[in-house]
Amino acid sequence: MDAVEAALLPIALLLNRNMSESTPARELCSTLSGTIVAVRVRDTALAAYFVVDDDVLNVVSSTEKDPDVVITGSIIT
């Protein structure tokens, strides 16, 4: 596990716990299974990838596939 994954793991755990307690969220997660969401910080090399696997959101530092969704913002926003 690299530093990005370690830093974002608590967020992923919180999101997974909240999703497991919500029926609509679980249903949406199963619909989005296989989706890759990239979160990138503009003008830096920082990026994190969230991969939806059935009913769980996983954090990875890189992926071989192109992301389905990219969220980009500055370091301040």
N, CA, C and O of each residue as an XYZ file, in Angstrom:
308
protein
N       0.861     -1.177      0.000
C       0.000      0.000      0.000
C       0.898      1.227      0.000
O       1.795      1.347      0.835
N       0.656      2.139     -0.939
C       1.477      3.341     -0.980
C       0.850      4.448     -0.130
O      -0.199      4.255      0.484
N       1.506      5.607     -0.105
C       1.075      6.702      0.770
C      -0.311      7.233      0.410
O      -1.097      7.564      1.298
N      -0.616      7.318     -0.883
C      -1.934      7.819     -1.299
C      -3.028      6.866     -0.822
O      -4.041      7.301     -0.275
N      -2.820      5.576     -1.028
C      -3.808      4.591     -0.589
C      -3.978      4.645      0.928
O      -5.100      4.605      1.433
N      -2.866      4.735      1.649
C      -2.936      4.785      3.116
C      -3.673      6.031      3.600
O      -4.433      5.968      4.566
N      -3.450      7.158      2.935
C      -4.101      8.404      3.333
C      -5.604      8.369      3.060
O      -6.389      8.936      3.820
N      -6.001      7.705      1.975
C      -7.417      7.691      1.589
C      -8.184      6.487      2.125
O      -9.408      6.435      2.000
N      -7.494      5.524      2.715
C      -8.167      4.347      3.236
C      -9.250      4.683      4.267
O     -10.332      4.100      4.192
N      -9.022      5.590      5.224
C     -10.098      5.936      6.166
C     -11.345      6.489      5.478
O     -12.465      6.221      5.914
N     -11.158      7.251      4.415
C     -12.310      7.789      3.677
C     -13.068      6.656      3.007
O     -14.298      6.615      3.052
N     -12.338      5.733      2.385
C     -12.990      4.598      1.730
C     -13.731      3.737      2.754
O     -14.839      3.275      2.482
N     -13.139      3.519      3.919
C     -13.805      2.729      4.956
C     -15.090      3.405      5.428
O     -16.108      2.742      5.630
N     -15.040      4.723      5.601
C     -16.229      5.471      6.012
C     -17.320      5.394      4.947
O     -18.486      5.159      5.263
N     -16.940      5.591      3.692
C     -17.924      5.506      2.605
C     -18.519      4.101      2.519
O     -19.728      3.951      2.341
N     -17.685      3.081      2.644
C     -18.186      1.707      2.584
C     -19.143      1.402      3.736
O     -20.153      0.723      3.548
N     -18.824      1.903      4.918
C     -19.720      1.678      6.059
C     -21.067      2.363      5.831
O     -22.119      1.784      6.103
N     -21.027      3.594      5.332
C     -22.276      4.318      5.071
C     -23.079      3.665      3.948
O     -24.307      3.603      4.013
N     -22.383      3.176      2.914
C     -23.091      2.520      1.817
C     -23.732      1.210      2.275
O     -24.823      0.862      1.823
N     -23.068      0.493      3.160
C     -23.622     -0.782      3.615
C     -24.892     -0.591      4.441
O     -25.705     -1.507      4.557
N     -25.056      0.591      5.007
C     -26.238      0.877      5.822
C     -27.385      1.477      5.010
O     -28.463      1.720      5.553
N     -27.168      1.717      3.730
C     -28.176      2.360      2.896
C     -28.526      1.460      1.708
O     -27.679      1.185      0.857
N     -29.776      1.006      1.658
C     -30.207      0.137      0.560
C     -30.047      0.812     -0.800
O     -29.527      0.175     -1.715
N     -30.467      2.074     -0.985
C     -30.271      2.714     -2.299
C     -28.793      2.786     -2.701
O     -28.460      2.599     -3.871
N     -27.925      3.052     -1.751
C     -26.498      3.138     -2.063
C     -25.947      1.778     -2.482
O     -25.149      1.693     -3.415
N     -26.362      0.726     -1.804
C     -25.917     -0.625     -2.180
C     -26.381     -0.970     -3.582
O     -25.626     -1.549     -4.363
N     -27.620     -0.619     -3.908
C     -28.153     -0.902     -5.236
C     -27.393     -0.117     -6.312
O     -27.083     -0.653     -7.376
N     -27.099      1.142     -6.029
C     -26.346      1.947     -6.985
C     -24.925      1.411     -7.155
O     -24.378      1.421     -8.258
N     -24.338      0.947     -6.064
C     -22.986      0.393     -6.129
C     -22.947     -0.829     -7.028
O     -22.026     -0.984     -7.830
N     -23.938     -1.695     -6.900
C     -23.944     -2.885     -7.748
C     -24.142     -2.502     -9.211
O     -23.615     -3.168    -10.103
N     -24.897     -1.436     -9.462
C     -25.080     -0.944    -10.829
C     -23.772     -0.373    -11.388
O     -23.498     -0.498    -12.581
N     -22.977      0.245    -10.534
C     -21.729      0.886    -10.950
C     -20.520     -0.038    -10.875
O     -19.395      0.412    -11.091
N     -20.721     -1.300    -10.579
C     -19.616     -2.237    -10.430
C     -18.696     -2.186    -11.638
O     -19.143     -2.242    -12.784
N     -17.396     -2.079    -11.359
C     -16.402     -1.989    -12.429
C     -16.051     -0.568    -12.824
O     -15.133     -0.357    -13.615
N     -16.767      0.410    -12.287
C     -16.509      1.812    -12.603
C     -15.259      2.295    -11.872
O     -15.049      1.977    -10.701
N     -14.438      3.061    -12.574
C     -13.231      3.638    -11.988
C     -13.393      5.153    -11.965
O     -13.659      5.777    -12.992
N     -13.229      5.733    -10.778
C     -13.324      7.183    -10.605
C     -11.946      7.696    -10.209
O     -11.378      7.250     -9.212
N     -11.410      8.628    -10.984
C     -10.109      9.225    -10.681
C     -10.323     10.579    -10.035
O     -11.170     11.361    -10.467
N      -9.552     10.847     -9.002
C      -9.548     12.163     -8.364
C      -8.129     12.699     -8.533
O      -7.173     12.140     -7.995
N      -8.006     13.784     -9.283
C      -6.690     14.337     -9.605
C      -6.575     15.769     -9.104
O      -7.535     16.538     -9.139
N      -5.370     16.111     -8.633
C      -5.082     17.476     -8.209
C      -4.367     18.167     -9.358
O      -3.291     17.748     -9.787
N      -4.986     19.229     -9.845
C      -4.472     19.968    -11.003
C      -3.055     20.464    -10.745
O      -2.722     20.882     -9.636
N      -2.222     20.411    -11.790
C      -0.836     20.897    -11.773
C       0.059     20.141    -10.799
O       1.086     20.663    -10.364
N      -0.326     18.918    -10.457
C       0.516     18.052     -9.630
C       0.420     16.638    -10.192
O      -0.364     16.362    -11.099
N       1.220     15.770     -9.641
C       1.164     14.356    -10.038
C       0.243     13.559     -9.117
O       0.147     12.339     -9.249
N      -0.438     14.235     -8.183
C      -1.298     13.539     -7.229
C      -2.581     13.052     -7.883
O      -3.296     13.815     -8.533
N      -2.853     11.787     -7.702
C      -4.082     11.187     -8.220
C      -4.425      9.971     -7.380
O      -3.539      9.262     -6.902
N      -5.695      9.740     -7.206
C      -6.179      8.547     -6.517
C      -7.313      7.975     -7.343
O      -8.034      8.703     -8.026
N      -7.456      6.697     -7.274
C      -8.479      6.018     -8.061
C      -9.373      5.223     -7.126
O      -8.894      4.489     -6.261
N     -10.662      5.378     -7.308
C     -11.656      4.622     -6.550
C     -12.307      3.646     -7.525
O     -12.833      4.049     -8.562
N     -12.265      2.378     -7.187
C     -12.824      1.336     -8.037
C     -14.034      0.743     -7.323
O     -13.938      0.308     -6.176
N     -15.167      0.730     -8.009
C     -16.398      0.174     -7.447
C     -16.433     -1.312     -7.791
O     -16.438     -1.684     -8.964
N     -16.458     -2.156     -6.765
C     -16.549     -3.607     -6.934
C     -17.790     -4.094     -6.204
O     -17.791     -4.220     -4.979
N     -18.841     -4.366     -6.960
C     -20.130     -4.808     -6.420
C     -20.629     -3.862     -5.344
O     -21.253     -2.851     -5.668
N     -20.378     -4.153     -4.074
C     -20.909     -3.308     -3.004
C     -19.803     -2.657     -2.173
O     -20.039     -2.238     -1.040
N     -18.590     -2.572     -2.739
C     -17.450     -2.023     -2.004
C     -16.703     -1.020     -2.879
O     -16.556     -1.209     -4.087
N     -16.241      0.040     -2.246
C     -15.431      1.049     -2.909
C     -13.985      0.827     -2.482
O     -13.670      0.901     -1.294
N     -13.106      0.556     -3.442
C     -11.691      0.321     -3.152
C     -10.865      1.507     -3.605
O     -11.181      2.145     -4.609
N      -9.796      1.807     -2.859
C      -8.876      2.876     -3.216
C      -7.602      2.232     -3.746
O      -7.032      1.347     -3.108
N      -7.161      2.680     -4.914
C      -5.895      2.207     -5.478
C      -5.098      3.409     -5.959
O      -5.667      4.453     -6.280
N      -3.795      3.261     -6.007
C      -2.963      4.395     -6.404
C      -2.801      4.492     -7.911
O      -2.446      5.551     -8.429
N      -3.057      3.401     -8.620
C      -2.976      3.437    -10.077
C      -3.852      2.334    -10.652
O      -4.256      1.408     -9.948
N      -4.135      2.450    -11.930
C      -4.951      1.459    -12.607
C      -4.501      1.354    -14.048
O      -4.065      2.341    -14.641
N      -4.602      0.169    -14.612
C      -4.202     -0.029    -15.999
C      -5.262      0.499    -16.962
O      -4.946      0.898    -18.083
N      -6.509      0.498    -16.526
C      -7.607      0.960    -17.377
C      -7.802      2.468    -17.207
O      -7.477      3.038    -16.165
N      -8.331      3.089    -18.237
C      -8.681      4.506    -18.142
C      -9.882      4.662    -17.218
O     -10.781      3.822    -17.226
N      -9.906      5.735    -16.417
C     -11.057      5.951    -15.532
C     -12.316      6.293    -16.323
O     -12.251      6.876    -17.405
N     -13.451      5.921    -15.763
C     -14.737      6.250    -16.368
C     -15.142      7.681    -16.032
O     -15.823      8.343    -16.816
N     -14.721      8.149    -14.866
C     -15.038      9.499    -14.387
C     -13.752     10.109    -13.845
O     -12.988      9.438    -13.152
N     -13.511     11.387    -14.161
C     -12.337     12.086    -13.641
C     -12.826     13.351    -12.930
O     -13.548     14.166    -13.504
N     -12.421     13.490    -11.687
C     -12.710     14.694    -10.908
C     -11.384     15.404    -10.716
O     -10.444     14.834    -10.162
N     -11.304     16.651    -11.176
C     -10.053     17.405    -11.108
C     -10.311     18.721    -10.386
O     -11.332     19.374    -10.605
N      -9.380     19.097     -9.532
C      -9.478     20.366     -8.826
C      -8.113     20.851     -8.419
O      -7.137     20.103     -8.478
N      -8.038     22.082     -8.012
C      -6.753     22.615     -7.551
C      -6.489     22.124     -6.139
O      -7.382     21.589     -5.481
N      -5.286     22.304     -5.687
C      -4.908     21.862     -4.347
C      -5.716     22.599     -3.278
O      -5.946     22.064     -2.194
N      -6.142     23.817     -3.581
C      -6.900     24.617     -2.616
C      -8.385     24.203     -2.586
O      -9.008     24.203     -1.525
N      -8.938     23.855     -3.740
C     -10.351     23.503     -3.768
C     -10.539     22.052     -3.419
O     -11.670     21.566     -3.390
